[in-house]
Every structure is written in C-alpha cells, then in structure tokens.
Coordinates of C-alpha atoms in Angstrom, one line a residue:
M103 CA 3.8 -174.1 -98.9
K104 CA 2.5 -173.1 -95.5
I105 CA 4.8 -170.5 -93.9
T106 CA 3.9 -169.1 -90.5
A107 CA 5.5 -165.9 -89.2
V108 CA 5.6 -165.5 -85.4
T109 CA 6.2 -162.2 -83.7
C110 CA 5.7 -160.2 -80.5
V111 CA 4.6 -156.6 -80.5
K112 CA 3.9 -153.6 -78.2
N113 CA 2.9 -150.3 -79.6
E114 CA 3.9 -151.0 -83.2
G115 CA 0.5 -149.8 -84.7
P116 CA 1.8 -147.6 -87.5
F117 CA 4.1 -150.3 -88.8
L118 CA 1.9 -153.4 -88.7
L119 CA 0.3 -153.2 -92.2
E120 CA 3.6 -152.7 -94.0
W121 CA 5.2 -155.7 -92.3
I122 CA 2.2 -157.9 -93.0
A123 CA 1.9 -156.8 -96.6
F124 CA 5.7 -157.3 -97.2
N125 CA 5.7 -160.8 -95.7
R126 CA 2.7 -161.8 -97.7
L127 CA 4.7 -160.8 -100.8
I128 CA 7.6 -163.0 -99.9
G129 CA 5.4 -166.0 -99.3
V130 CA 4.3 -166.0 -95.6
T131 CA 0.8 -167.5 -95.5
D132 CA 0.0 -167.2 -91.8
F133 CA 0.8 -164.8 -89.0
L134 CA 0.8 -165.4 -85.2
F135 CA 1.0 -162.1 -83.2
Y136 CA 1.4 -161.8 -79.5
S137 CA 0.8 -158.4 -78.0
N138 CA 1.0 -156.8 -74.5
D139 CA 0.2 -153.5 -72.9
C140 CA -0.6 -151.6 -76.1
T141 CA -1.8 -148.0 -76.0
D142 CA -1.5 -147.1 -79.7
A143 CA -4.3 -149.2 -81.3
T144 CA -1.9 -152.1 -82.1
D145 CA -4.1 -154.7 -80.3
R146 CA -7.3 -153.3 -81.7
L147 CA -5.9 -153.3 -85.2
L148 CA -4.7 -156.9 -84.8
D149 CA -8.1 -158.0 -83.5
L150 CA -9.7 -156.5 -86.6
L151 CA -7.2 -158.2 -88.9
Q152 CA -7.9 -161.4 -87.1
D153 CA -11.6 -160.9 -87.7
R154 CA -10.8 -160.5 -91.4
G155 CA -8.9 -163.8 -91.3
I156 CA -5.5 -162.1 -92.0
V157 CA -3.7 -162.9 -88.8
R158 CA -4.0 -164.8 -85.5
H159 CA -3.7 -162.5 -82.5
L160 CA -3.2 -163.7 -78.9
P161 CA -2.3 -161.9 -75.6
N162 CA 1.3 -162.5 -74.6
P163 CA 1.2 -165.2 -72.0
A164 CA 4.3 -164.0 -70.1
E165 CA 3.8 -163.6 -66.4
G166 CA 7.2 -162.1 -65.9
R167 CA 9.2 -159.7 -68.1
N168 CA 10.6 -162.3 -70.6
Y169 CA 7.8 -161.6 -73.1
Q170 CA 9.4 -163.0 -76.2
M171 CA 10.7 -166.2 -74.9
E172 CA 7.5 -167.1 -73.0
A173 CA 5.5 -166.3 -76.1
L174 CA 7.7 -168.5 -78.3
K175 CA 7.3 -171.3 -75.8
A176 CA 3.5 -171.0 -76.1
A177 CA 3.7 -170.6 -79.9
A178 CA 5.3 -174.0 -80.3
H179 CA 2.0 -175.6 -79.3
E180 CA -0.3 -173.5 -81.5
D181 CA -1.8 -175.3 -84.5
I182 CA -0.8 -172.4 -86.8
V183 CA 2.8 -173.2 -85.9
V184 CA 2.6 -177.0 -85.5
D185 CA 0.9 -177.4 -88.9
A186 CA 3.3 -175.1 -90.8
D187 CA 5.8 -176.3 -93.3
W188 CA 8.2 -173.5 -92.2
V189 CA 8.2 -171.1 -89.2
W190 CA 9.7 -167.6 -89.5
I191 CA 10.4 -165.9 -86.1
A192 CA 11.1 -162.2 -86.6
D193 CA 10.2 -158.7 -85.4
V194 CA 8.2 -156.1 -87.2
D195 CA 11.3 -153.9 -87.8
E196 CA 13.0 -156.8 -89.7
F197 CA 12.4 -157.5 -93.4
L198 CA 13.8 -160.5 -95.2
N199 CA 15.3 -159.2 -98.5
I200 CA 15.6 -162.2 -100.8
H201 CA 18.0 -162.0 -103.7
A202 CA 17.3 -165.5 -105.1
G203 CA 14.9 -166.5 -107.9
D204 CA 11.6 -164.6 -107.7
H205 CA 12.6 -163.1 -104.3
T206 CA 10.3 -165.2 -102.2
I207 CA 10.9 -167.6 -99.3
P208 CA 10.2 -170.7 -101.4
A209 CA 12.8 -169.5 -103.9
L210 CA 15.3 -169.0 -101.0
I211 CA 14.6 -172.5 -99.7
E212 CA 15.1 -174.1 -103.1
A213 CA 18.3 -172.1 -103.6
C214 CA 19.7 -173.2 -100.2
G215 CA 18.9 -176.9 -101.1
N216 CA 15.9 -177.3 -98.8
P217 CA 17.7 -177.6 -95.5
Q218 CA 16.0 -177.9 -92.1
A219 CA 17.0 -174.4 -91.1
I220 CA 18.3 -171.2 -92.8
S221 CA 19.9 -168.5 -90.7
L222 CA 19.9 -165.1 -92.3
S223 CA 22.4 -162.3 -91.3
F224 CA 21.3 -158.9 -90.1
Q225 CA 22.1 -155.7 -91.9
F226 CA 21.3 -152.7 -89.6
F227 CA 19.8 -149.7 -91.4
A228 CA 20.7 -146.3 -90.1
N229 CA 18.5 -143.4 -89.1
D230 CA 20.8 -141.3 -91.4
G231 CA 19.5 -137.9 -90.1
I232 CA 15.8 -138.6 -90.6
E233 CA 14.0 -136.9 -87.8
D234 CA 10.3 -136.8 -88.7
F235 CA 8.0 -139.8 -88.5
E236 CA 6.3 -140.3 -91.9
D237 CA 3.5 -142.7 -92.7
K238 CA 5.2 -144.3 -95.6
P239 CA 7.1 -147.6 -96.1
V240 CA 10.1 -148.0 -93.9
I241 CA 11.9 -149.9 -96.6
Q242 CA 11.6 -146.8 -98.8
Q243 CA 12.8 -144.2 -96.3
F244 CA 15.9 -145.8 -94.8
T245 CA 18.5 -146.9 -97.3
R246 CA 21.9 -146.6 -95.6
S247 CA 23.7 -149.1 -93.4
H248 CA 27.1 -150.2 -92.1
N249 CA 29.4 -152.2 -94.4
P250 CA 27.3 -155.4 -94.5
D251 CA 30.4 -157.5 -93.6
L252 CA 31.3 -155.5 -90.5
W253 CA 29.2 -154.3 -87.7
G254 CA 30.1 -152.6 -84.4
G255 CA 33.8 -153.6 -84.6
E256 CA 33.0 -157.2 -85.3
S257 CA 32.9 -159.4 -88.4
A258 CA 30.0 -161.5 -86.9
A259 CA 26.4 -160.4 -87.3
E260 CA 23.3 -161.6 -85.5
V261 CA 20.8 -163.8 -87.4
K262 CA 17.2 -164.8 -87.5
T263 CA 16.2 -168.3 -88.7
L264 CA 13.7 -170.0 -91.0
I265 CA 12.8 -173.4 -89.5
R266 CA 11.5 -176.4 -91.3
S267 CA 8.7 -178.5 -89.6
D268 CA 11.0 -181.6 -89.2
F269 CA 13.7 -179.7 -87.4
P270 CA 14.6 -181.8 -84.2
L271 CA 13.3 -179.0 -82.0
Q272 CA 14.0 -178.7 -78.3
Y273 CA 12.8 -175.1 -78.2
Y274 CA 12.5 -171.9 -80.3
G275 CA 14.9 -169.1 -79.6
A276 CA 14.3 -165.6 -80.9
H277 CA 17.3 -165.8 -83.2
R278 CA 17.7 -169.6 -83.8
P279 CA 16.2 -172.9 -82.8
F280 CA 17.9 -175.3 -80.4
F281 CA 18.1 -179.1 -80.5
R282 CA 19.1 -181.4 -77.6
K283 CA 22.8 -181.3 -76.8
K284 CA 22.9 -185.1 -76.7
L285 CA 21.4 -185.5 -80.1
P286 CA 23.6 -187.9 -82.1
P287 CA 25.6 -186.3 -84.9
K288 CA 23.8 -188.2 -87.6
K289 CA 20.5 -186.8 -86.4
R290 CA 21.6 -183.2 -86.3
P291 CA 19.7 -181.0 -88.7
S292 CA 20.9 -179.7 -92.1
W293 CA 21.4 -176.0 -91.6
T294 CA 22.6 -173.3 -93.9
D295 CA 23.4 -169.6 -93.9
G296 CA 21.9 -167.0 -96.4
S297 CA 24.3 -168.2 -99.1
G298 CA 23.3 -171.9 -98.9
R299 CA 26.5 -172.8 -97.1
D300 CA 26.5 -175.1 -94.0
V301 CA 26.6 -173.0 -90.9
Q302 CA 29.7 -173.4 -88.7
H303 CA 29.7 -176.5 -86.4
R304 CA 30.2 -174.4 -83.3
F305 CA 27.2 -172.2 -84.1
K306 CA 25.0 -175.2 -84.9
V307 CA 25.7 -176.9 -81.6
A308 CA 25.7 -173.6 -79.6
A309 CA 29.2 -174.2 -78.4
N310 CA 30.4 -170.6 -78.1
P311 CA 28.2 -168.5 -75.7
R312 CA 29.4 -165.3 -77.4
R313 CA 28.2 -166.5 -80.8
I314 CA 25.1 -168.5 -80.1
R315 CA 23.1 -166.2 -82.3
K316 CA 25.7 -164.9 -84.7
F317 CA 28.4 -165.9 -87.1
P318 CA 30.7 -164.1 -89.6
A319 CA 28.6 -162.1 -92.1
R320 CA 31.1 -162.1 -95.0
G321 CA 29.9 -164.3 -97.8
A322 CA 26.7 -165.3 -95.8
R323 CA 24.1 -163.2 -97.6
D324 CA 24.4 -164.1 -101.3
L325 CA 20.8 -165.4 -101.4
A326 CA 19.2 -163.2 -98.7
T327 CA 19.8 -160.5 -96.2
L328 CA 17.8 -159.6 -93.1
N329 CA 17.3 -155.8 -93.2
H330 CA 16.8 -154.6 -89.7
Y331 CA 15.3 -151.1 -89.2
A332 CA 15.9 -150.8 -85.5
L333 CA 16.0 -147.0 -85.3
R334 CA 13.6 -145.7 -88.0
S335 CA 13.0 -141.9 -87.5
L336 CA 14.2 -140.0 -84.5
D337 CA 10.5 -139.4 -83.6
S338 CA 9.9 -143.2 -83.6
Y339 CA 13.0 -143.9 -81.7
L340 CA 11.9 -141.7 -78.9
V341 CA 8.6 -143.5 -78.8
K342 CA 10.4 -146.9 -78.9
N343 CA 12.6 -145.8 -75.9
D344 CA 9.4 -145.0 -73.9
R345 CA 7.8 -148.3 -74.8
G346 CA 10.8 -150.6 -74.0
D347 CA 11.0 -153.9 -75.9
V348 CA 9.5 -157.3 -75.9
N349 CA 12.0 -158.8 -73.5
R350 CA 12.4 -156.1 -70.9
E351 CA 10.1 -153.3 -69.6
H352 CA 11.5 -149.8 -69.4
R353 CA 14.8 -150.9 -71.1
N354 CA 16.9 -147.8 -71.8
F355 CA 18.0 -147.5 -75.4
D356 CA 21.0 -145.2 -74.8
D357 CA 23.1 -143.6 -77.4
S358 CA 25.4 -146.6 -77.7
Y359 CA 22.5 -148.7 -79.0
W360 CA 21.7 -145.9 -81.4
R361 CA 25.3 -145.4 -82.5
D362 CA 25.9 -149.1 -83.1
R363 CA 23.0 -149.0 -85.6
N364 CA 23.4 -145.6 -87.1
D365 CA 26.4 -146.1 -89.3
P366 CA 25.4 -144.8 -92.8
A367 CA 28.6 -145.8 -94.6
W368 CA 26.9 -148.0 -97.2
Q369 CA 23.8 -147.5 -99.4
D370 CA 21.7 -150.5 -100.3
L371 CA 18.5 -150.0 -102.3
S372 CA 18.0 -153.7 -103.2
I373 CA 14.9 -154.2 -101.1
Q374 CA 13.1 -151.5 -103.0
R375 CA 12.5 -154.1 -105.7
Y376 CA 9.5 -155.0 -103.6
L377 CA 8.1 -151.4 -103.4
P378 CA 5.6 -151.4 -106.3
D379 CA 4.0 -154.6 -105.1
L380 CA 4.2 -153.5 -101.5
E381 CA 2.3 -150.3 -102.2
R382 CA -0.4 -152.2 -104.0
E383 CA -0.7 -154.7 -101.2
L384 CA -0.9 -151.9 -98.6
A385 CA -3.5 -150.1 -100.7
T386 CA -5.6 -153.2 -100.7
L387 CA -5.4 -153.7 -97.0
K388 CA -6.3 -150.0 -96.3
S389 CA -9.2 -150.1 -98.8
D390 CA -11.1 -151.9 -96.0
P391 CA -12.5 -148.8 -94.3
E392 CA -12.2 -150.1 -90.7
I393 CA -8.6 -151.3 -91.3
G394 CA -7.7 -148.0 -92.9
A395 CA -9.3 -146.0 -90.0
L396 CA -7.5 -148.0 -87.3
H397 CA -4.2 -147.6 -89.1
D398 CA -4.7 -143.8 -89.3
E399 CA -5.6 -143.8 -85.6
A400 CA -2.4 -145.7 -84.7
V401 CA -0.4 -143.1 -86.8
A402 CA -2.1 -140.3 -84.9
L403 CA -1.4 -141.9 -81.5
H404 CA 2.2 -142.4 -82.5
R405 CA 2.6 -138.7 -83.2
A406 CA 0.7 -137.8 -80.1
K407 CA 3.1 -139.9 -78.0
R408 CA 6.1 -138.2 -79.6
D409 CA 4.6 -134.8 -78.7
E410 CA 3.9 -135.9 -75.2
L411 CA 7.4 -137.1 -74.7
L412 CA 8.9 -133.9 -76.1
Q413 CA 7.2 -132.0 -73.3
M414 CA 9.6 -133.7 -70.9
S415 CA 13.1 -132.4 -70.3
E416 CA 14.7 -135.8 -70.3
Y417 CA 13.3 -136.6 -73.8
Q418 CA 14.3 -133.2 -75.1
A419 CA 17.8 -134.0 -73.8
M420 CA 17.7 -137.4 -75.4
R421 CA 16.7 -136.0 -78.7
D422 CA 19.5 -133.4 -78.6
Q423 CA 22.0 -136.1 -77.6
L424 CA 21.0 -138.3 -80.5
R425 CA 21.1 -135.5 -83.0
A426 CA 24.7 -134.7 -81.9
A427 CA 25.9 -138.3 -81.6
S428 CA 28.7 -139.5 -83.9
T429 CA 27.7 -141.8 -86.7
L430 CA 30.8 -143.9 -86.0
P431 CA 29.9 -147.0 -83.8
P432 CA 31.6 -146.7 -80.4
A433 CA 33.9 -149.7 -81.0
E434 CA 35.0 -148.4 -84.4
E435 CA 35.6 -144.9 -83.0
K436 CA 37.8 -146.4 -80.1
L437 CA 39.8 -148.4 -82.7
L438 CA 40.4 -145.3 -84.8
Q439 CA 41.5 -143.4 -81.6
R440 CA 44.0 -146.1 -80.7
L441 CA 45.4 -145.9 -84.2
G442 CA 45.6 -142.1 -84.0
L443 CA 43.3 -141.8 -87.0
T444 CA 40.8 -139.3 -85.5
A445 CA 41.1 -135.6 -85.1

C-alpha cells in the first residue's frame, strides 16, 4: 500500500527525524515536504533526506501568506500524491496513534471497512510544566492531556483525514477533503471517524461553518487518536511563537492558545507502545553521519534561538506569563466561575 504524507514546515529541524521515523513505523511509504524561510537547518536536512531517497522536498509555492493551502493545492498535482493509494495530510507535531490491529495505517483502514476517507480526532497534549527543550522523542516526554471527549469547553474536536485515491476530490483542506456541493448523494464518498462509524452528514457535506473541520469526539477514537503536541516544551513554544505558523506570518500565540492546549487532567501513555521501534528507527537514520550532524546542528540552532529570544524583554515577559498561566482552559474557567465553583 502506497501512503503519502504531505506536510508544510518552517523551522522544525529538531523534530523532523522523529516524525519521519514514526510515520514510517505506522506505514507511510512516501513523504512530501514543503518548506519556507527556514533558518534552523530544516531545509538543508530535508534536502539531504531527499538525496537519500527518504523524502521529497519542495519550496512552498505560496506567493501570499496562506502557505498551507497553496501548498496543498500544488501537492494535488504531484506524482507522489497522484500515484498514492492513500494521502495523509498532517503537521509534524501530530502523531497518529493507532489502537487497531498491529497499530499501522493499513490495520486502521481494514478496521474501518476500507472507506474513502477516515477523519481522526485530535487529543491535545499539554506542556505540563516542562520548560527545557530536550533532544528526545516528543511522544515520550509529553503524556498528559485534556479529557479526550472534551476540549476547550466543547464536545467537538478538530480532525485530520486519511484520504483514499478514489475520493471524489474537489480540493484538499488541511483538516479534511472537500467534494463538489452538487455531487449527487449516491456518488458521495464513504467516510468514517476513528471508530469506523460513518461521519455525521452535516460534517460530510460541510453544512455547518462552525464544524467544517470537527465533530463530537466521544466514541470517535476507538481505533485511532491523533495526538497533537502543539506546545511541546516552554523553550520550543517561545521559538514557535517567533516563527509563526504555516498559514500566517508573525501570528501571535497568546496565552489563550497555550491555555486551551495545556490542560493536564488526563494521562495517556498508549502511544508509547511505539517507543522501542521508534528509537531503533531514529538510531538508524542518525547513523548516517551527515544526517546525524545536520540533526545536531538543528538542535543547536533551536537552543540558540531560545537564548536569543530570552535576551528580549517581551519574551521574558511571555515566558513568565506562561509559567503563571492557569492550566484550566479559558472556557472551562469561565464556566466554573459562572457556577461559583472557583475560589
């Protein structure tokens, strides 16, 4: 089965090898990376991995600031995507934790009944007081999250989607594909959640603007969960704030973004089933002296950027604000205040 992962990156150098190694373990066979404006060796590491035949690396074609959507539009015409049996569009802080069968994407597809799309629900993993960046697997370091069925005061969670080659595609979205609104009902795709259940009709046809990319999480992740490590360490979060994201330059990740994702109420260690194989795969990648050296350079540049930022008063203030921030998501805290349940 040919499974192509598509992603956009900017200054993700220290995290690339883990994400590639992990996805190879779960069955991804091909990788298409788009990068832009990298200063931490991300682009040079991807070029080297391309030379080794491990990934395909292209400059992001975006002319404006909508980096991800313009890249996905271009990706739809690349042979590595066109020729794939399945396409997986995800970010390098997202790890597909498969509970079915042998914990691979083919096992998930079989368990879901081989539909034309499978949308997997996010579970946001908290920073949980980890300040220092460490060069070791993210999936090992961060183990606490919100209650998987509730996030930020809502029962609905965002998704990312595996897409089969015969999906009647109009265009790829970052979270889910879209088909033509006038497509006859009989030609609409078969589409399940992470428990193998049909997705809700209004989600499938994108009828509700507030829930185009999410649906209720309860009962939706029996076969797989999408672990999202949006915060990582406090060090890395400061660097992320400086970088911006793939859709908007200089986007401010204020403390509401942090607090929405830093709820440590729940511990989930299930993804650590992959750790022994992940560490072996990482060691194999790093055994190439040039790959290992570029990874180490990316790590050093990540730390150097943190040190540079912490010379600035605004980043010192941001660090202090995040250290002091409540671990209750803002919406949950407001609800408790209305109910008179907070001190």
